[in-house]
Every structure is written in C-alpha cells, then in structure tokens.
Short mmCIF file of N, CA and C in Angstrom, two decimals:
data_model
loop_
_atom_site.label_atom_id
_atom_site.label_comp_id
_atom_site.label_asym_id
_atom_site.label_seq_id
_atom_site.Cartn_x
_atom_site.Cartn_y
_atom_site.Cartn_z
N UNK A 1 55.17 29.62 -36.31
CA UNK A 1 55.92 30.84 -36.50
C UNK A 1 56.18 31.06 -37.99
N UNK A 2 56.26 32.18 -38.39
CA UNK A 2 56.88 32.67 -39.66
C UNK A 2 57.92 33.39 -39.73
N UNK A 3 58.36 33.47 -40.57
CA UNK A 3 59.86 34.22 -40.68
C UNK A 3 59.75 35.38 -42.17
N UNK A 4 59.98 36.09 -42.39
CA UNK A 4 60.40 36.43 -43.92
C UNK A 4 62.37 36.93 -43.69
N UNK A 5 62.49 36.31 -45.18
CA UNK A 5 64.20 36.93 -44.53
C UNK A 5 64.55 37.52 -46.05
N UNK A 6 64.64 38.74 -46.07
CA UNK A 6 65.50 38.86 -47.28
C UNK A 6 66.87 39.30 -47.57
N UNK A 7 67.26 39.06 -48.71
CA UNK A 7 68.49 39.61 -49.01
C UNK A 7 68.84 40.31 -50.37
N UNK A 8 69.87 40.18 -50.67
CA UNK A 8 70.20 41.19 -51.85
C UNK A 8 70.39 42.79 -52.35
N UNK A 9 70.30 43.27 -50.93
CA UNK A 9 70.82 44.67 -50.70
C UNK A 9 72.05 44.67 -50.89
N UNK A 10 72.43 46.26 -51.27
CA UNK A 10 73.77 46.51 -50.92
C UNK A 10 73.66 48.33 -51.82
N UNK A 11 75.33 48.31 -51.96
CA UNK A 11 75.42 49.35 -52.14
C UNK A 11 75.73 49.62 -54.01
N UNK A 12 75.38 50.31 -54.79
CA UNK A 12 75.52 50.16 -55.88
C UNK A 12 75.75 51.86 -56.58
N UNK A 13 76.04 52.02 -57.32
CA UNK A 13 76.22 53.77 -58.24
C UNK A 13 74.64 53.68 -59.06
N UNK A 14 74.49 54.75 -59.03
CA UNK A 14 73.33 55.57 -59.81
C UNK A 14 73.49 54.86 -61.64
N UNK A 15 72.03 54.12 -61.55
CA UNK A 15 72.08 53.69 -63.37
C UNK A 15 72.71 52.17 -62.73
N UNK A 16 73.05 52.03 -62.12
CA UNK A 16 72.77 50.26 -61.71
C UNK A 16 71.70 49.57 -61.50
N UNK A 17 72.04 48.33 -60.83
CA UNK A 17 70.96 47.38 -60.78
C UNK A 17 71.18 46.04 -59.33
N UNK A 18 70.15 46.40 -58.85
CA UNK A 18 70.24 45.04 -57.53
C UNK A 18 69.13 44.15 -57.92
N UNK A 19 68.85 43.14 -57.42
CA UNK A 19 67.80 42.14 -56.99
C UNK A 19 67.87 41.54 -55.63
N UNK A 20 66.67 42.17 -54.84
CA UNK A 20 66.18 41.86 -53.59
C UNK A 20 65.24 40.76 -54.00
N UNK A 21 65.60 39.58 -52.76
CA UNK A 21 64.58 38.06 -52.81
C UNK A 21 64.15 38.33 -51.18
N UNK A 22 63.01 37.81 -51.03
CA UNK A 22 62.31 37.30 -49.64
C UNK A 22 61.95 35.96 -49.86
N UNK A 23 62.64 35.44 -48.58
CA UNK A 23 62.02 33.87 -48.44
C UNK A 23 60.88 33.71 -47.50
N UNK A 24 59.85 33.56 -47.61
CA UNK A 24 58.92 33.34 -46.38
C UNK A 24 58.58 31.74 -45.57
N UNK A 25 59.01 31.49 -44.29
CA UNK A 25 59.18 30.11 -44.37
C UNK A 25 58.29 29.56 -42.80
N UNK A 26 58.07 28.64 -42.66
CA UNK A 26 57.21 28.46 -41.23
C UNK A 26 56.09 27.88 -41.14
N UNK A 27 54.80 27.59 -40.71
CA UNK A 27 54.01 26.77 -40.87
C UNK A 27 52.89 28.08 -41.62
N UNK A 28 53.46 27.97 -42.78
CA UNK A 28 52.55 28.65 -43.94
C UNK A 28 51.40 27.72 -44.41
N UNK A 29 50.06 27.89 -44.62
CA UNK A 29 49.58 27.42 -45.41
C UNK A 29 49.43 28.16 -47.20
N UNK A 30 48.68 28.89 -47.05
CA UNK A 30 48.94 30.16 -48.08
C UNK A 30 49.46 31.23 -48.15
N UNK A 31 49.83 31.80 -49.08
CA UNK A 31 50.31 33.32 -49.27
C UNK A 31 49.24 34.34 -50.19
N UNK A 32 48.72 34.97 -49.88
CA UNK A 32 47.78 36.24 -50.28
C UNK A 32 48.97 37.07 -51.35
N UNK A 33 49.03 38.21 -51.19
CA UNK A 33 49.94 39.13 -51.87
C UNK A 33 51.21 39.07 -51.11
N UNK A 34 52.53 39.06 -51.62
CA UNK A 34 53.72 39.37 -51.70
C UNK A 34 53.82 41.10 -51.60
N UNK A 35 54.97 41.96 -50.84
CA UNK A 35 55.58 42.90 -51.92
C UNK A 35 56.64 43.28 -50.84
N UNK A 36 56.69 44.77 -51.22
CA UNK A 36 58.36 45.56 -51.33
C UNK A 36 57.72 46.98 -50.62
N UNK A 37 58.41 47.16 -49.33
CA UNK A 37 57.90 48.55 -49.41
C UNK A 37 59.59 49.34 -48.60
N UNK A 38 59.53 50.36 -48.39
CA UNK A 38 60.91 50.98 -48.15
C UNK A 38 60.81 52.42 -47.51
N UNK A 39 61.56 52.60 -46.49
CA UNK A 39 61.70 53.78 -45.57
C UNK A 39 62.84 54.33 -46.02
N UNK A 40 63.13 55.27 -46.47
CA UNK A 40 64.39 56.42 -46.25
C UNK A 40 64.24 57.28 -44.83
N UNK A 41 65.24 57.65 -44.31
CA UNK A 41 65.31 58.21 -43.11
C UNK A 41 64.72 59.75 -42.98
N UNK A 42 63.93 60.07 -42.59
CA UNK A 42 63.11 60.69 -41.92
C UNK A 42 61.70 60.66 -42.49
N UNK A 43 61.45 59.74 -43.28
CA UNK A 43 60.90 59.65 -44.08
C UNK A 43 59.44 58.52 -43.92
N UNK A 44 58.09 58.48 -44.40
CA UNK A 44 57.00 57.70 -44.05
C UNK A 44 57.67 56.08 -44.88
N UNK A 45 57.00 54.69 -44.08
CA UNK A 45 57.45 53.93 -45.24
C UNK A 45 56.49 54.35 -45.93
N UNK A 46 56.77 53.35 -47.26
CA UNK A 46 55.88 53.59 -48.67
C UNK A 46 55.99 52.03 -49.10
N UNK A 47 54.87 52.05 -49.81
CA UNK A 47 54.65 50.79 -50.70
C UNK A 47 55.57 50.83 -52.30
N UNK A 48 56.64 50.30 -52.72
CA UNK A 48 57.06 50.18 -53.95
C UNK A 48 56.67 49.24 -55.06
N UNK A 49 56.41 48.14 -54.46
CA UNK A 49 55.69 46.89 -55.46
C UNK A 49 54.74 45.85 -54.48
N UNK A 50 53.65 45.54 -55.36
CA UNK A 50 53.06 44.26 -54.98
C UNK A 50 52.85 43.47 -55.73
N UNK A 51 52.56 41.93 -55.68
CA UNK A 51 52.36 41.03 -56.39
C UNK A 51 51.21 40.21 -55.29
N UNK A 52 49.96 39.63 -56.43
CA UNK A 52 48.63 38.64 -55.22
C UNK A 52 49.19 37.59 -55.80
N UNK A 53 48.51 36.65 -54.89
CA UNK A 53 48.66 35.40 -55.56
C UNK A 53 48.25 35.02 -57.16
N UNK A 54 47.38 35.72 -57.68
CA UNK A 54 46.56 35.73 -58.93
C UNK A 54 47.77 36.37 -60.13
N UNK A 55 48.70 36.89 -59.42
CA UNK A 55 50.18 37.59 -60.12
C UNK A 55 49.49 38.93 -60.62
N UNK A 56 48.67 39.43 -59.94
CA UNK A 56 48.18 41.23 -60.15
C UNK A 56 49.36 42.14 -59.64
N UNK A 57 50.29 43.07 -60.19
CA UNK A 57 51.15 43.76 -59.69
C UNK A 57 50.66 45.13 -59.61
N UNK A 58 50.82 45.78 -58.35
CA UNK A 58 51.01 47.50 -58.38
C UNK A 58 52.52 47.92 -57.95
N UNK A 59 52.58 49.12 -58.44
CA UNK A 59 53.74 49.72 -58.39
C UNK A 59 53.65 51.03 -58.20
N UNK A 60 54.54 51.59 -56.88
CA UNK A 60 54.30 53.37 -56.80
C UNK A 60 54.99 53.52 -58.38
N UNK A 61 54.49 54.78 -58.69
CA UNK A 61 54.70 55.97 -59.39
C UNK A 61 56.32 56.06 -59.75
N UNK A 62 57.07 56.20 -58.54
CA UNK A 62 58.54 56.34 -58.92
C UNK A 62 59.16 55.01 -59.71
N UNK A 63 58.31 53.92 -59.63
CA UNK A 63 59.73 52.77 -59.85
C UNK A 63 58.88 52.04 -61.31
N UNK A 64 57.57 52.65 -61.59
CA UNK A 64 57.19 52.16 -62.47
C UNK A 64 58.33 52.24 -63.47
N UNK A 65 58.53 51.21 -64.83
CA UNK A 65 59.19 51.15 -65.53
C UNK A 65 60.92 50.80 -65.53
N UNK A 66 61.37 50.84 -64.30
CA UNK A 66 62.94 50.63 -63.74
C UNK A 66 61.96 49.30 -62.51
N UNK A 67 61.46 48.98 -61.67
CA UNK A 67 61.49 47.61 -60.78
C UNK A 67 60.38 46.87 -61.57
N UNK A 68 60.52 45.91 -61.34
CA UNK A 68 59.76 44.55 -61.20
C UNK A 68 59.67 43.55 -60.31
N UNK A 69 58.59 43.49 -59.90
CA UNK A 69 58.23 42.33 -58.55
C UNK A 69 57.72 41.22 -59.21
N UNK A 70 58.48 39.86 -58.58
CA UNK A 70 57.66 38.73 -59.27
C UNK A 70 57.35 37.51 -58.11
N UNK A 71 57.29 36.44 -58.10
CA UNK A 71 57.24 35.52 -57.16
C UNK A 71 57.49 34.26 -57.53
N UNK A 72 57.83 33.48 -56.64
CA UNK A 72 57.36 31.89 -56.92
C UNK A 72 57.07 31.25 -55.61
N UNK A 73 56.12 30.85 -56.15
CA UNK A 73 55.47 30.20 -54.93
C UNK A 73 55.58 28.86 -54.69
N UNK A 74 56.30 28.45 -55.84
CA UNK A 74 56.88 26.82 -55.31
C UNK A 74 58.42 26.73 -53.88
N UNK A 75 58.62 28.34 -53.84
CA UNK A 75 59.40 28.43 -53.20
C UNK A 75 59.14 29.67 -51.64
N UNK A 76 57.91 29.96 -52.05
CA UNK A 76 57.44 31.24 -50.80
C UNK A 76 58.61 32.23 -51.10
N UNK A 77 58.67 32.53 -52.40
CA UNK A 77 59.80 33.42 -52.35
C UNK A 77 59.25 34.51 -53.29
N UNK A 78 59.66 36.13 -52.78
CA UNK A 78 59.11 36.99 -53.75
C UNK A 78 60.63 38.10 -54.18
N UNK A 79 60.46 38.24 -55.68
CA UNK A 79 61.87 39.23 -55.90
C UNK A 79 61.43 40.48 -56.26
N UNK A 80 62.43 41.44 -56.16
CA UNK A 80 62.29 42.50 -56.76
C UNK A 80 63.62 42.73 -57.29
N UNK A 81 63.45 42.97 -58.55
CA UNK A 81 64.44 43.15 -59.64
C UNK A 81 64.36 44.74 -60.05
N UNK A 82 65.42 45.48 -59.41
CA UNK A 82 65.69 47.26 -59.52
C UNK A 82 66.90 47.69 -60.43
N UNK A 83 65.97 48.20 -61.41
CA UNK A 83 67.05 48.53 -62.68
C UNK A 83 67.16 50.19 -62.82
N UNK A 84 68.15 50.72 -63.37
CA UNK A 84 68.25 52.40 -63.82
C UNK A 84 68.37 53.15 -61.63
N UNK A 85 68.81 52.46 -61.21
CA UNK A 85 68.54 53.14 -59.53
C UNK A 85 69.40 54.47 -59.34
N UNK A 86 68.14 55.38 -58.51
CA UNK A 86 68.62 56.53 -58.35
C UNK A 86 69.11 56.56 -57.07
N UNK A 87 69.73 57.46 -56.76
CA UNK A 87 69.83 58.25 -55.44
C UNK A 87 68.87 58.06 -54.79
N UNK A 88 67.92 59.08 -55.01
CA UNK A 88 66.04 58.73 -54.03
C UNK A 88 66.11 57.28 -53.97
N UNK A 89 66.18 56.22 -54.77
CA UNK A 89 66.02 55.13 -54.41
C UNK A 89 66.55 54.43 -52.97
N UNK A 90 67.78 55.36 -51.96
CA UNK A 90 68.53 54.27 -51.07
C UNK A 90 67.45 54.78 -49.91
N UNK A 91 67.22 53.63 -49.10
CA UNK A 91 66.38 53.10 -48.28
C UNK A 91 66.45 52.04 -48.00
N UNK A 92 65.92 51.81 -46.91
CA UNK A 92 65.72 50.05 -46.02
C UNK A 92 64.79 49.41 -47.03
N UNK A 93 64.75 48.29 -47.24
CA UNK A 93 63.84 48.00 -48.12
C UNK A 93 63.26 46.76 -47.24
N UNK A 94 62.22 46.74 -47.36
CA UNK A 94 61.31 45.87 -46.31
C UNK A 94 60.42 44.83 -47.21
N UNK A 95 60.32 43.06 -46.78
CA UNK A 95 59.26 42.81 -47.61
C UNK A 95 58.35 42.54 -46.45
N UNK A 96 57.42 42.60 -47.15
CA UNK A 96 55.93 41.86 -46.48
C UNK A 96 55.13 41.08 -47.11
N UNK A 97 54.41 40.15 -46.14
CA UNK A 97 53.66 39.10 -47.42
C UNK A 97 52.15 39.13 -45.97
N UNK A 98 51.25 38.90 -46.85
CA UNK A 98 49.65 38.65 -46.21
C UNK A 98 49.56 36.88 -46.64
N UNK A 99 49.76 36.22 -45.51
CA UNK A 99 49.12 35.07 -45.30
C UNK A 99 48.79 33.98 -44.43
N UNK A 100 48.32 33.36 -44.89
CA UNK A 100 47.81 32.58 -43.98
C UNK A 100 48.03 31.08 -43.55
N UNK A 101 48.33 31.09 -41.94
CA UNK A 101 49.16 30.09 -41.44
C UNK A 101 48.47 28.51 -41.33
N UNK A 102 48.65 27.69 -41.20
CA UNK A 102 48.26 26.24 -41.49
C UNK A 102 47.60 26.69 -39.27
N UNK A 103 46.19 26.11 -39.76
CA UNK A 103 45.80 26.56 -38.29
C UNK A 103 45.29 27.38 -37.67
N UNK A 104 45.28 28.30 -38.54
CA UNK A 104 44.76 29.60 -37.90
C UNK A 104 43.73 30.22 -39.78
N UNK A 105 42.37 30.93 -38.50
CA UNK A 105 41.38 30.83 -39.83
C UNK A 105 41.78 32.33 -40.05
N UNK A 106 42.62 33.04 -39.66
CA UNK A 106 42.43 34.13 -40.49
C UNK A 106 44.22 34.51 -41.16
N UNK A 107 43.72 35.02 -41.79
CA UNK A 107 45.48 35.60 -42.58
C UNK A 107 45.72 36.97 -41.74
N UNK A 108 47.19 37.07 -41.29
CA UNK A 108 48.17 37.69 -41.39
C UNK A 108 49.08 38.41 -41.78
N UNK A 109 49.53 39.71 -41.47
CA UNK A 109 50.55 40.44 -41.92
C UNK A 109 51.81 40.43 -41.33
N UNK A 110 52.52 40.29 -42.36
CA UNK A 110 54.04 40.05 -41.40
C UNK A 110 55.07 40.49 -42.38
N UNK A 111 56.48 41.16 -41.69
CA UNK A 111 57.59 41.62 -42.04
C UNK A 111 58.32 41.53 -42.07
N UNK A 112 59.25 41.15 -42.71
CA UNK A 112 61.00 41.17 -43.06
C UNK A 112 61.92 41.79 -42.19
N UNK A 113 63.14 41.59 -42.19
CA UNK A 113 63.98 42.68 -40.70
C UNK A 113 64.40 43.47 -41.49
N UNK A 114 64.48 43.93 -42.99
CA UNK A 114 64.89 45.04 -43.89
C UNK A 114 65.88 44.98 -44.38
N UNK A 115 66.74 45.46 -45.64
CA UNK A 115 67.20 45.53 -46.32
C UNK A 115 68.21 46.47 -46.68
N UNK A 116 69.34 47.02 -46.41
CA UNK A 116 69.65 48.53 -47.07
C UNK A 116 70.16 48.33 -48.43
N UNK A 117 69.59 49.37 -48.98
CA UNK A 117 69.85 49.54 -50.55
C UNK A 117 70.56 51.35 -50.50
N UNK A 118 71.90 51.41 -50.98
CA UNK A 118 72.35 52.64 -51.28
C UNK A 118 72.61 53.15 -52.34
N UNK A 119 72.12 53.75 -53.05
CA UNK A 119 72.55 54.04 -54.60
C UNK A 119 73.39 55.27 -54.44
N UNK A 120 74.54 55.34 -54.77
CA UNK A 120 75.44 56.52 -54.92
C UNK A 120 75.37 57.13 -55.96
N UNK A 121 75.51 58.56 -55.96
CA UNK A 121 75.39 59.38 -57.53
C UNK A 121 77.01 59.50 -58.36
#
C-alpha cells in the first residue's frame, strides 16, 4: 500500500506565505516525479508544480515566480513553498507522486486526501 499525506494548509491574508509538505510512505521502491496540483470549486483541477526525480521543475503560468516545489528523497517527501498568495490562489491543494512500488513492474499514480489553502484579500 501507499499513502501520500500532506499538510501545511491553512488559512492566510493576501501577500503571505504557506509551505505545503507530502510524505509518501509504503512499500515504495522509487519515486518518478513529485508535484502539486489544486481544485478551486467549480473549477477543473490543474497542475501547479512538478518536480522528476532528475529535479526538472514545471510550473503553471500563475505561480511562476511566487511557488517553489522541491523534494527530498531521503525522506519521500515533496514541498511546496507559496510566497506573495493571492485570492485565486485558495483551493484544495492535492499532491501526487508517479511511482513505483517494490514488486510491482510498473509505476503508479497516486494521490493525497488534499489540502485547503485560503488566502483572504
């Protein structure tokens, strides 16, 4: 089994700053890419950050320059560090990681139970 669990949501004012961590834990063998993706209500999810194992990052459009996604993998753990946060920013924030389990020949996608992040104006 795998788990991802994150934390570090909450509620914060506009021009603040959170840091969301995911722990990924279970009979992991590897981890592929890490990231961050987030639903606002009525809204499609979206991808906000990724990180591969190789430490290649993408980032939507909105958070370029205010988030940063990083990892460590001595710990199966991936962060996202959200600076300057707007309004648009509050959403569930979800992680996901692609990998692959001790036992099984192919890799996996799997998800976090989510996050709320509220930025007040």
């Amino acid at each position: 089994q795998v788990q991802l669990v994150e934390s570090g949501g909450g509620l914060v004012q506009a021009g603040g700053s959170l840091r969301l961590s995911c722990a990924a834990s279970g009979s992991i063998f590897s981890i592929n890419a890490m990231g961050w993706y987030r639903q606002a209500p009525g809204k499609q999810r979206e991808l906000v950050a990724r990180i591969t194992r190789g430490g290649s990052t993408n980032y939507a459009d909105s958070v370029k320059g205010r988030f940063t996604v990083s990892r460590d993998d001595a710990k199966n753990t991936v962060y996202l560090q959200m600076n300057s946060l707007r309004p648009e920013d509050t959403a569930v924030y979800y992680c996901n990681a692609d990998l692959l389990r001790v036992g099984v020949m192919r890799s996996g996608n799997y998800w976090g139970q989510g996050t709320q992040v509220t930025v007040s104006s």
